[in-house]
Amino acid sequence: MTPSKNFHPLRSWQQAFIALFAVVFIASFSGELKAQDFEGKNITGVSVRYRGAKTVDEARIRNLMSTKAGTKYRAERLDNDIKTLFESGLIDDVRFLAEPVGGGVRVIADVLTRPAISGVGFVGNTIFSDQKLAKETKLKSGGSMSDSEILEARRNIEKYYQGYGYPDVLVSHRTQATGQAGLSDLVFVIDEGAKNEVRKIRFEGNTIFTSKDLRKEMSTKQKGWFSWLTKSGRFESYQLDEDLDAVLDYYRSRGYLRASSPGIRREPVGDGRVDLVIPISEGEKYTVAGVSFGRMTVFKPEELYPSMRLNGGNAYSSSRMREDIKTIRSFYGSRGYADAFVSPDIKDAGPNRVTINYQISEGNRYRVGKVNVQGNVKTKDKVIRREVPLKPGDWFNTVELETTKARLQNLQYFGDVQATGTPGGSGYRDVDILVEERNTGTVGVGLGFSSIDNVVGFLTLDQSNFDLFNPW
């Protein structure tokens, strides 16, 4: 399709999300069979049937499904497959049909796939051209129109605007029919907002700490001489809320439990610049009268007290209290109580004094189920597994889960490592390890001088993540 003059290959969308409905439909061609009649039967085959244009490859759909030939028919598994297919953002509708085949059952996935992108267009942009924004979306003509990719494109556009001093930019989208089966245009609707760059950050009401000290707690910075390089003076609206929380936490970590602020004001000073003004109500400094624990069955208070950093007689500190909560959870996590939850109950205990009572929900104790490794291409599973102290059948240990992450990061093979516990069977937690491999090879080129050979050149190749039996 040739895009109209208002569309460029790679552009367009605004439209919230459409509510999608899935139906598990059991079709029989030989009698009145119910869903329960198939339960537990062997699946002899699984096929994919398209309603409308085929915009998503069949192999991609099959990879999202756990229902496969040779497995047992389970209604619960079909429900999970429906959820997974919808969450992929590639499917608008799906029905599962089943028919008896001998002593087994054949399953048909009847799917309506999302249209592919014909073109990308923009509405409301005055600062940047369509061509520039189309490049920032990183979308391709003919590519899938999944929710995740569209949201990522929206974020890319917003981030681009924010990088040029437009913190309040809002991007939405809609789809537009092209008249060609399986293809739609994507239109991004942009509300650019006003340009705002930070000239100064000022505080009002602060007497305990200097404005300079408080500014250091903020990610947002005043515009400086090298703002073109450092991006100082630019900010995102949500960042201001986080910066205010950081400033107030600075107070609360130093005893000022009741420190508060009505919020950050923006005061225009011309030429798209603003001053950020932060009023502070500091309040009084508090000390801790005492620390106690609620009902516990796994530990006794005297086992936990020596590890607490915030104790009676100390100045109140929100940061130390968070550390103590983490410590308590580690105590429980090291014994297999992965879901232990700690909630501090802070009560007044006289003028400028408080007590802290840690209420603990211990949860259930778990053992390790499976240890799953994903994301590794060059690195063998056994290289990763030998760094995991947790083995199937062991008591689940959140401390050793953190140790696993640290060990894998120390190998220097991976750019990112995630180690998490997910529900397994009854009484078990699976260990899921997801790694993103980094480039572990280097090339060095150099020149040297010798009294004998005059000029000497050398080339070095190094690969730290190397498999002798699979060198390529």
GROMACS .gro file of C-alpha atoms in nm:
model
  472
    1MET     CA    1   0.000   0.000   0.000
    2THR     CA    2   0.127   0.349  -0.082
    3PRO     CA    3   0.078   0.579   0.217
    4SER     CA    4  -0.121   0.899   0.164
    5LYS     CA    5   0.058   1.231   0.182
    6ASN     CA    6  -0.038   1.258   0.549
    7PHE     CA    7   0.135   0.931   0.639
    8HIS     CA    8   0.493   0.817   0.632
    9PRO     CA    9   0.612   0.462   0.652
   10LEU     CA   10   0.660   0.412   1.023
   11ARG     CA   11   0.404   0.629   1.197
   12SER     CA   12   0.084   0.670   1.394
   13TRP     CA   13  -0.154   0.591   1.688
   14GLN     CA   14  -0.399   0.708   1.954
   15GLN     CA   15  -0.672   0.499   2.110
   16ALA     CA   16  -0.692   0.348   2.453
   17PHE     CA   17  -0.716  -0.026   2.488
   18ILE     CA   18  -1.008  -0.225   2.356
   19ALA     CA   19  -1.168  -0.469   2.596
   20LEU     CA   20  -1.111  -0.817   2.461
   21PHE     CA   21  -1.312  -1.126   2.530
   22ALA     CA   22  -1.207  -1.486   2.491
   23VAL     CA   23  -1.431  -1.790   2.468
   24VAL     CA   24  -1.331  -2.148   2.522
   25PHE     CA   25  -1.563  -2.329   2.286
   26ILE     CA   26  -1.587  -2.705   2.270
   27ALA     CA   27  -1.718  -2.820   1.934
   28SER     CA   28  -1.812  -3.181   1.869
   29PHE     CA   29  -1.898  -3.333   1.539
   30SER     CA   30  -2.042  -3.655   1.680
   31GLY     CA   31  -2.279  -3.598   1.967
   32GLU     CA   32  -2.332  -3.384   2.271
   33LEU     CA   33  -1.985  -3.370   2.426
   34LYS     CA   34  -1.904  -3.135   2.712
   35ALA     CA   35  -1.570  -2.980   2.806
   36GLN     CA   36  -1.531  -3.224   3.095
   37ASP     CA   37  -1.559  -3.516   2.850
   38PHE     CA   38  -1.216  -3.419   2.710
   39GLU     CA   39  -1.045  -3.352   3.043
   40GLY     CA   40  -0.732  -3.566   3.083
   41LYS     CA   41  -0.744  -3.712   2.730
   42ASN     CA   42  -0.431  -3.716   2.517
   43ILE     CA   43  -0.401  -3.428   2.267
   44THR     CA   44  -0.321  -3.580   1.926
   45GLY     CA   45  -0.268  -3.250   1.747
   46VAL     CA   46  -0.293  -2.871   1.776
   47SER     CA   47  -0.366  -2.649   1.478
   48VAL     CA   48  -0.398  -2.272   1.435
   49ARG     CA   49  -0.684  -2.131   1.229
   50TYR     CA   50  -0.696  -1.764   1.130
   51ARG     CA   51  -1.005  -1.546   1.115
   52GLY     CA   52  -0.921  -1.268   0.872
   53ALA     CA   53  -0.569  -1.174   0.759
   54LYS     CA   54  -0.269  -1.368   0.888
   55THR     CA   55  -0.055  -1.094   1.043
   56VAL     CA   56   0.124  -1.303   1.308
   57ASP     CA   57   0.335  -1.603   1.215
   58GLU     CA   58   0.190  -1.938   1.328
   59ALA     CA   59   0.517  -2.041   1.494
   60ARG     CA   60   0.503  -1.729   1.712
   61ILE     CA   61   0.151  -1.815   1.826
   62ARG     CA   62   0.246  -2.176   1.901
   63ASN     CA   63   0.543  -2.059   2.110
   64LEU     CA   64   0.301  -1.867   2.332
   65MET     CA   65   0.087  -2.175   2.397
   66SER     CA   66   0.158  -2.448   2.650
   67THR     CA   67  -0.111  -2.671   2.493
   68LYS     CA   68   0.080  -2.902   2.257
   69ALA     CA   69   0.043  -3.239   2.092
   70GLY     CA   70   0.133  -3.521   2.330
   71THR     CA   71   0.017  -3.335   2.642
   72LYS     CA   72  -0.303  -3.397   2.836
   73TYR     CA   73  -0.612  -3.188   2.768
   74ARG     CA   74  -0.658  -2.949   3.063
   75ALA     CA   75  -0.921  -2.674   3.069
   76GLU     CA   76  -0.703  -2.479   3.312
   77ARG     CA   77  -0.414  -2.488   3.067
   78LEU     CA   78  -0.637  -2.353   2.788
   79ASP     CA   79  -0.744  -2.068   3.017
   80ASN     CA   80  -0.378  -1.985   3.081
   81ASP     CA   81  -0.304  -1.996   2.706
   82ILE     CA   82  -0.587  -1.753   2.640
   83LYS     CA   83  -0.443  -1.516   2.899
   84THR     CA   84  -0.092  -1.548   2.755
   85LEU     CA   85  -0.210  -1.486   2.399
   86PHE     CA   86  -0.400  -1.173   2.497
   87GLU     CA   87  -0.112  -1.044   2.709
   88SER     CA   88   0.122  -1.080   2.411
   89GLY     CA   89  -0.067  -0.792   2.249
   90LEU     CA   90  -0.071  -0.978   1.918
   91ILE     CA   91  -0.422  -1.126   1.938
   92ASP     CA   92  -0.760  -0.949   1.928
   93ASP     CA   93  -0.970  -1.262   1.985
   94VAL     CA   94  -0.914  -1.634   2.039
   95ARG     CA   95  -1.137  -1.941   2.075
   96PHE     CA   96  -1.025  -2.295   2.145
   97LEU     CA   97  -1.224  -2.570   1.975
   98ALA     CA   98  -1.186  -2.942   2.034
   99GLU     CA   99  -1.300  -3.252   1.851
  100PRO     CA  100  -1.262  -3.619   1.942
  101VAL     CA  101  -1.008  -3.820   1.741
  102GLY     CA  102  -1.011  -4.188   1.833
  103GLY     CA  103  -0.938  -4.204   2.204
  104GLY     CA  104  -0.784  -3.859   2.206
  105VAL     CA  105  -0.872  -3.504   2.113
  106ARG     CA  106  -0.762  -3.252   1.852
  107VAL     CA  107  -0.743  -2.885   1.957
  108ILE     CA  108  -0.792  -2.589   1.721
  109ALA     CA  109  -0.684  -2.238   1.817
  110ASP     CA  110  -0.917  -2.004   1.625
  111VAL     CA  111  -0.748  -1.661   1.633
  112LEU     CA  112  -0.810  -1.308   1.514
  113THR     CA  113  -0.471  -1.136   1.502
  114ARG     CA  114  -0.392  -0.769   1.536
  115PRO     CA  115  -0.346  -0.578   1.208
  116ALA     CA  116   0.006  -0.494   1.099
  117ILE     CA  117   0.132  -0.135   1.070
  118SER     CA  118   0.085   0.021   0.728
  119GLY     CA  119   0.203   0.369   0.819
  120VAL     CA  120   0.266   0.592   1.118
  121GLY     CA  121   0.121   0.943   1.144
  122PHE     CA  122   0.117   1.227   1.395
  123VAL     CA  123  -0.133   1.489   1.511
  124GLY     CA  124  -0.055   1.791   1.729
  125ASN     CA  125   0.321   1.807   1.676
  126THR     CA  126   0.459   2.154   1.603
  127ILE     CA  127   0.810   2.135   1.750
  128PHE     CA  128   0.938   1.826   1.569
  129SER     CA  129   0.868   1.698   1.220
  130ASP     CA  130   0.678   1.380   1.139
  131GLN     CA  131   0.994   1.227   0.994
  132LYS     CA  132   1.192   1.290   1.313
  133LEU     CA  133   0.922   1.149   1.541
  134ALA     CA  134   0.871   0.848   1.315
  135LYS     CA  135   1.238   0.766   1.361
  136GLU     CA  136   1.206   0.796   1.740
  137THR     CA  137   0.919   0.545   1.754
  138LYS     CA  138   1.148   0.270   1.624
  139LEU     CA  139   0.846   0.110   1.457
  140LYS     CA  140   0.866  -0.052   1.115
  141SER     CA  141   0.610  -0.072   0.836
  142GLY     CA  142   0.457  -0.418   0.831
  143GLY     CA  143   0.553  -0.474   1.194
  144SER     CA  144   0.314  -0.598   1.459
  145MET     CA  145   0.082  -0.357   1.637
  146SER     CA  146   0.120  -0.508   1.984
  147ASP     CA  147   0.033  -0.312   2.297
  148SER     CA  148   0.388  -0.337   2.432
  149GLU     CA  149   0.547  -0.201   2.114
  150ILE     CA  150   0.296   0.083   2.089
  151LEU     CA  151   0.348   0.182   2.452
  152GLU     CA  152   0.723   0.169   2.403
  153ALA     CA  153   0.688   0.397   2.098
  154ARG     CA  154   0.481   0.642   2.305
  155ARG     CA  155   0.745   0.646   2.576
  156ASN     CA  156   1.016   0.708   2.317
  157ILE     CA  157   0.830   1.012   2.184
  158GLU     CA  158   0.767   1.149   2.534
  159LYS     CA  159   1.130   1.095   2.631
  160TYR     CA  160   1.245   1.277   2.318
  161TYR     CA  161   1.028   1.581   2.399
  162GLN     CA  162   1.135   1.578   2.764
  163GLY     CA  163   1.498   1.580   2.656
  164TYR     CA  164   1.431   1.917   2.489
  165GLY     CA  165   1.254   2.074   2.788
  166TYR     CA  166   0.889   1.967   2.745
  167PRO     CA  167   0.815   1.787   3.075
  168ASP     CA  168   0.436   1.783   3.040
  169VAL     CA  169   0.413   1.620   2.698
  170LEU     CA  170   0.136   1.360   2.666
  171VAL     CA  171   0.116   1.104   2.385
  172SER     CA  172  -0.186   0.888   2.307
  173HIS     CA  173  -0.277   0.690   1.995
  174ARG     CA  174  -0.549   0.564   1.769
  175THR     CA  175  -0.568   0.323   1.478
  176GLN     CA  176  -0.707   0.411   1.138
  177ALA     CA  177  -0.838   0.167   0.878
  178THR     CA  178  -0.659   0.157   0.544
  179GLY     CA  179  -0.912  -0.044   0.344
  180GLN     CA  180  -0.654  -0.318   0.302
  181ALA     CA  181  -0.702  -0.644   0.494
  182GLY     CA  182  -0.460  -0.693   0.782
  183LEU     CA  183  -0.319  -0.339   0.765
  184SER     CA  184  -0.398  -0.028   0.969
  185ASP     CA  185  -0.236   0.311   1.012
  186LEU     CA  186  -0.117   0.412   1.355
  187VAL     CA  187  -0.175   0.775   1.459
  188PHE     CA  188   0.002   0.930   1.757
  189VAL     CA  189  -0.184   1.225   1.912
  190ILE     CA  190   0.056   1.462   2.086
  191ASP     CA  191  -0.014   1.730   2.346
  192GLU     CA  192   0.325   1.898   2.359
  193GLY     CA  193   0.263   2.119   2.663
  194ALA     CA  194   0.474   2.425   2.738
  195LYS     CA  195   0.851   2.435   2.741
  196ASN     CA  196   0.984   2.440   3.098
  197GLU     CA  197   1.351   2.450   3.193
  198VAL     CA  198   1.465   2.494   3.552
  199ARG     CA  199   1.650   2.818   3.619
  200LYS     CA  200   1.665   2.788   3.999
  201ILE     CA  201   1.554   2.547   4.271
  202ARG     CA  202   1.454   2.739   4.585
  203PHE     CA  203   1.339   2.621   4.927
  204GLU     CA  204   1.115   2.803   5.173
  205GLY     CA  205   1.096   2.737   5.547
  206ASN     CA  206   1.417   2.534   5.578
  207THR     CA  207   1.624   2.631   5.882
  208ILE     CA  208   1.783   2.299   5.981
  209PHE     CA  209   1.943   2.209   5.649
  210THR     CA  210   2.079   2.437   5.378
  211SER     CA  211   1.920   2.464   5.033
  212LYS     CA  212   2.246   2.336   4.887
  213ASP     CA  213   2.224   2.015   5.093
  214LEU     CA  214   1.859   1.962   4.998
  215ARG     CA  215   1.924   2.020   4.626
  216LYS     CA  216   2.177   1.736   4.635
  217GLU     CA  217   1.893   1.494   4.717
  218MET     CA  218   1.710   1.580   4.394
  219SER     CA  219   1.762   1.423   4.052
  220THR     CA  220   1.631   1.742   3.889
  221LYS     CA  221   1.909   2.000   3.859
  222GLN     CA  222   1.929   2.372   3.789
  223LYS     CA  223   2.030   2.467   3.438
  224GLY     CA  224   2.408   2.507   3.420
  225TRP     CA  225   2.672   2.617   3.173
  226PHE     CA  226   2.702   2.271   3.020
  227SER     CA  227   2.328   2.192   3.010
  228TRP     CA  228   2.358   2.106   2.639
  229LEU     CA  229   2.575   1.814   2.749
  230THR     CA  230   2.449   1.728   3.099
  231LYS     CA  231   2.077   1.796   3.027
  232SER     CA  232   2.060   1.994   3.352
  233GLY     CA  233   1.752   2.211   3.381
  234ARG     CA  234   1.532   1.952   3.214
  235PHE     CA  235   1.290   1.733   3.404
  236GLU     CA  236   0.992   1.502   3.385
  237SER     CA  237   0.675   1.578   3.581
  238TYR     CA  238   0.678   1.247   3.769
  239GLN     CA  239   1.040   1.313   3.870
  240LEU     CA  240   0.935   1.617   4.074
  241ASP     CA  241   0.719   1.395   4.297
  242GLU     CA  242   1.011   1.158   4.351
  243ASP     CA  243   1.243   1.452   4.423
  244LEU     CA  244   1.004   1.587   4.685
  245ASP     CA  245   0.986   1.244   4.850
  246ALA     CA  246   1.368   1.231   4.853
  247VAL     CA  247   1.393   1.573   5.022
  248LEU     CA  248   1.138   1.482   5.289
  249ASP     CA  249   1.308   1.145   5.347
  250TYR     CA  250   1.633   1.336   5.405
  251TYR     CA  251   1.459   1.511   5.696
  252ARG     CA  252   1.289   1.196   5.826
  253SER     CA  253   1.614   1.000   5.822
  254ARG     CA  254   1.759   1.263   6.057
  255GLY     CA  255   1.485   1.265   6.317
  256TYR     CA  256   1.227   1.500   6.165
  257LEU     CA  257   0.942   1.252   6.150
  258ARG     CA  258   0.669   1.508   6.074
  259ALA     CA  259   0.852   1.697   5.796
  260SER     CA  260   0.605   1.779   5.519
  261SER     CA  261   0.545   1.993   5.213
  262PRO     CA  262   0.232   2.100   5.020
  263GLY     CA  263   0.416   2.029   4.692
  264ILE     CA  264   0.650   2.188   4.439
  265ARG     CA  265   0.545   2.512   4.268
  266ARG     CA  266   0.659   2.620   3.924
  267GLU     CA  267   0.708   2.996   3.893
  268PRO     CA  268   0.758   3.116   3.532
  269VAL     CA  269   1.049   3.357   3.480
  270GLY     CA  270   1.022   3.397   3.101
  271ASP     CA  271   1.171   3.235   2.790
  272GLY     CA  272   1.027   2.896   2.882
  273ARG     CA  273   1.220   2.891   3.211
  274VAL     CA  274   1.077   2.832   3.558
  275ASP     CA  275   1.192   2.840   3.918
  276LEU     CA  276   1.100   2.540   4.129
  277VAL     CA  277   0.990   2.651   4.474
  278ILE     CA  278   0.965   2.391   4.752
  279PRO     CA  279   0.800   2.496   5.081
  280ILE     CA  280   0.910   2.286   5.380
  281SER     CA  281   0.746   2.244   5.720
  282GLU     CA  282   1.028   2.089   5.921
  283GLY     CA  283   0.851   2.006   6.247
  284GLU     CA  284   1.027   1.887   6.564
  285LYS     CA  285   1.303   1.631   6.598
  286TYR     CA  286   1.188   1.295   6.739
  287THR     CA  287   1.365   1.022   6.932
  288VAL     CA  288   1.269   0.655   6.965
  289ALA     CA  289   1.136   0.559   7.308
  290GLY     CA  290   1.141   0.186   7.233
  291VAL     CA  291   1.122  -0.087   6.969
  292SER     CA  292   0.909  -0.402   6.995
  293PHE     CA  293   0.768  -0.685   6.786
  294GLY     CA  294   0.419  -0.820   6.734
  295ARG     CA  295   0.327  -1.186   6.757
  296MET     CA  296   0.597  -1.420   6.618
  297THR     CA  297   0.625  -1.800   6.609
  298VAL     CA  298   0.947  -1.851   6.411
  299PHE     CA  299   1.178  -1.620   6.610
  300LYS     CA  300   1.193  -1.465   6.955
  301PRO     CA  301   1.241  -1.088   6.998
  302GLU     CA  302   1.580  -1.140   7.167
  303GLU     CA  303   1.704  -1.309   6.846
  304LEU     CA  304   1.621  -1.002   6.639
  305TYR     CA  305   1.712  -0.715   6.873
  306PRO     CA  306   2.094  -0.741   6.827
  307SER     CA  307   2.057  -0.687   6.450
  308MET     CA  308   1.838  -0.376   6.477
  309ARG     CA  309   2.000  -0.043   6.387
  310LEU     CA  310   1.717   0.173   6.521
  311ASN     CA  311   1.679   0.128   6.897
  312GLY     CA  312   1.540   0.307   7.199
  313GLY     CA  313   1.723   0.634   7.265
  314ASN     CA  314   1.820   0.686   6.897
  315ALA     CA  315   1.696   0.975   6.688
  316TYR     CA  316   1.414   0.855   6.465
  317SER     CA  317   1.539   0.758   6.118
  318SER     CA  318   1.322   0.642   5.829
  319SER     CA  319   1.625   0.500   5.645
  320ARG     CA  320   1.737   0.294   5.946
  321MET     CA  321   1.383   0.170   5.994
  322ARG     CA  322   1.376   0.050   5.630
  323GLU     CA  323   1.707  -0.129   5.686
  324ASP     CA  324   1.564  -0.301   5.994
  325ILE     CA  325   1.257  -0.411   5.800
  326LYS     CA  326   1.487  -0.558   5.534
  327THR     CA  327   1.687  -0.734   5.806
  328ILE     CA  328   1.374  -0.889   5.960
  329ARG     CA  329   1.260  -1.012   5.618
  330SER     CA  330   1.607  -1.161   5.560
  331PHE     CA  331   1.580  -1.352   5.889
  332TYR     CA  332   1.255  -1.505   5.772
  333GLY     CA  333   1.365  -1.546   5.411
  334SER     CA  334   1.673  -1.743   5.519
  335ARG     CA  335   1.440  -1.996   5.685
  336GLY     CA  336   1.215  -2.045   5.382
  337TYR     CA  337   0.947  -1.787   5.464
  338ALA     CA  338   0.956  -1.610   5.128
  339ASP     CA  339   0.632  -1.415   5.181
  340ALA     CA  340   0.708  -1.268   5.525
  341PHE     CA  341   0.573  -0.913   5.541
  342VAL     CA  342   0.675  -0.648   5.796
  343SER     CA  343   0.470  -0.338   5.879
  344PRO     CA  344   0.596  -0.077   6.130
  345ASP     CA  345   0.338   0.070   6.368
  346ILE     CA  346   0.463   0.412   6.488
  347LYS     CA  347   0.291   0.566   6.788
  348ASP     CA  348   0.346   0.879   6.995
  349ALA     CA  349   0.505   0.816   7.336
  350GLY     CA  350   0.519   1.164   7.485
  351PRO     CA  351   0.661   1.497   7.361
  352ASN     CA  352   0.875   1.435   7.051
  353ARG     CA  353   0.904   1.064   7.129
  354VAL     CA  354   0.767   0.760   6.945
  355THR     CA  355   0.758   0.383   6.981
  356ILE     CA  356   0.796   0.143   6.688
  357ASN     CA  357   0.622  -0.194   6.686
  358TYR     CA  358   0.702  -0.426   6.393
  359GLN     CA  359   0.393  -0.626   6.296
  360ILE     CA  360   0.503  -0.942   6.112
  361SER     CA  361   0.294  -1.161   5.884
  362GLU     CA  362   0.509  -1.473   5.866
  363GLY     CA  363   0.336  -1.657   5.581
  364ASN     CA  364   0.416  -2.015   5.479
  365ARG     CA  365   0.747  -2.196   5.457
  366TYR     CA  366   0.864  -2.311   5.112
  367ARG     CA  367   1.113  -2.550   4.960
  368VAL     CA  368   1.292  -2.500   4.629
  369GLY     CA  369   1.112  -2.652   4.331
  370LYS     CA  370   1.273  -2.613   3.990
  371VAL     CA  371   1.575  -2.398   3.907
  372ASN     CA  372   1.505  -2.241   3.566
  373VAL     CA  373   1.772  -2.064   3.358
  374GLN     CA  374   1.682  -1.841   3.062
  375GLY     CA  375   1.847  -1.585   2.836
  376ASN     CA  376   2.185  -1.757   2.798
  377VAL     CA  377   2.303  -1.825   2.445
  378LYS     CA  378   2.683  -1.848   2.470
  379THR     CA  379   2.703  -1.940   2.837
  380LYS     CA  380   2.629  -2.303   2.923
  381ASP     CA  381   2.362  -2.381   3.181
  382LYS     CA  382   2.612  -2.558   3.403
  383VAL     CA  383   2.828  -2.244   3.427
  384ILE     CA  384   2.528  -2.056   3.566
  385ARG     CA  385   2.394  -2.338   3.784
  386ARG     CA  386   2.723  -2.386   3.968
  387GLU     CA  387   2.686  -2.029   4.099
  388VAL     CA  388   2.341  -2.110   4.244
  389PRO     CA  389   2.361  -2.238   4.605
  390LEU     CA  390   1.989  -2.325   4.601
  391LYS     CA  391   1.906  -2.681   4.493
  392PRO     CA  392   1.567  -2.850   4.441
  393GLY     CA  393   1.435  -2.972   4.774
  394ASP     CA  394   1.633  -2.721   4.985
  395TRP     CA  395   1.447  -2.475   5.202
  396PHE     CA  396   1.386  -2.167   4.991
  397ASN     CA  397   1.630  -1.895   5.099
  398THR     CA  398   1.590  -1.533   4.986
  399VAL     CA  399   1.938  -1.443   5.114
  400GLU     CA  400   2.097  -1.706   4.893
  401LEU     CA  401   1.880  -1.580   4.607
  402GLU     CA  402   2.055  -1.241   4.642
  403THR     CA  403   2.388  -1.425   4.667
  404THR     CA  404   2.309  -1.600   4.337
  405LYS     CA  405   2.249  -1.265   4.166
  406ALA     CA  406   2.575  -1.121   4.304
  407ARG     CA  407   2.778  -1.426   4.197
  408LEU     CA  408   2.644  -1.416   3.841
  409GLN     CA  409   2.711  -1.044   3.814
  410ASN     CA  410   3.068  -1.100   3.932
  411LEU     CA  411   3.131  -1.336   3.639
  412GLN     CA  412   3.124  -1.025   3.414
  413TYR     CA  413   2.948  -1.230   3.147
  414PHE     CA  414   2.610  -1.059   3.181
  415GLY     CA  415   2.483  -0.706   3.142
  416ASP     CA  416   2.175  -0.780   3.351
  417VAL     CA  417   2.085  -1.058   3.594
  418GLN     CA  418   1.746  -1.127   3.752
  419ALA     CA  419   1.700  -1.396   4.017
  420THR     CA  420   1.346  -1.434   4.148
  421GLY     CA  421   1.126  -1.685   4.324
  422THR     CA  422   0.794  -1.777   4.166
  423PRO     CA  423   0.517  -2.010   4.287
  424GLY     CA  424   0.579  -2.373   4.196
  425GLY     CA  425   0.383  -2.669   4.320
  426SER     CA  426   0.214  -2.672   4.658
  427GLY     CA  427   0.474  -2.578   4.922
  428TYR     CA  428   0.741  -2.499   4.662
  429ARG     CA  429   0.898  -2.192   4.504
  430ASP     CA  430   1.079  -2.215   4.171
  431VAL     CA  431   1.402  -2.022   4.124
  432ASP     CA  432   1.390  -1.829   3.795
  433ILE     CA  433   1.718  -1.690   3.664
  434LEU     CA  434   1.709  -1.458   3.363
  435VAL     CA  435   2.037  -1.328   3.221
  436GLU     CA  436   2.123  -1.089   2.943
  437GLU     CA  437   2.463  -1.172   2.799
  438ARG     CA  438   2.711  -0.896   2.730
  439ASN     CA  439   2.987  -0.879   2.470
  440THR     CA  440   3.277  -1.062   2.635
  441GLY     CA  441   3.519  -1.036   2.343
  442THR     CA  442   3.777  -0.762   2.286
  443VAL     CA  443   4.008  -0.668   2.002
  444GLY     CA  444   4.333  -0.477   2.056
  445VAL     CA  445   4.550  -0.313   1.791
  446GLY     CA  446   4.879  -0.135   1.857
  447LEU     CA  447   5.210  -0.016   1.722
  448GLY     CA  448   5.555  -0.036   1.880
  449PHE     CA  449   5.908   0.067   1.794
  450SER     CA  450   6.217  -0.151   1.806
  451SER     CA  451   6.584  -0.069   1.745
  452ILE     CA  452   6.605  -0.385   1.536
  453ASP     CA  453   6.274  -0.403   1.349
  454ASN     CA  454   6.192  -0.028   1.361
  455VAL     CA  455   5.809  -0.044   1.359
  456VAL     CA  456   5.622  -0.341   1.508
  457GLY     CA  457   5.244  -0.392   1.486
  458PHE     CA  458   5.031  -0.630   1.690
  459LEU     CA  459   4.672  -0.752   1.704
  460THR     CA  460   4.519  -0.921   2.008
  461LEU     CA  461   4.187  -1.106   2.032
  462ASP     CA  462   4.039  -1.196   2.369
  463GLN     CA  463   3.722  -1.388   2.458
  464SER     CA  464   3.652  -1.437   2.830
  465ASN     CA  465   3.335  -1.645   2.786
  466PHE     CA  466   3.479  -1.924   2.571
  467ASP     CA  467   3.364  -2.282   2.505
  468LEU     CA  468   3.655  -2.493   2.383
  469PHE     CA  469   3.420  -2.749   2.227
  470ASN     CA  470   3.201  -2.489   2.054
  471PRO     CA  471   3.446  -2.207   1.967
  472TRP     CA  472   3.225  -2.031   1.715
   0.00000   0.00000   0.00000
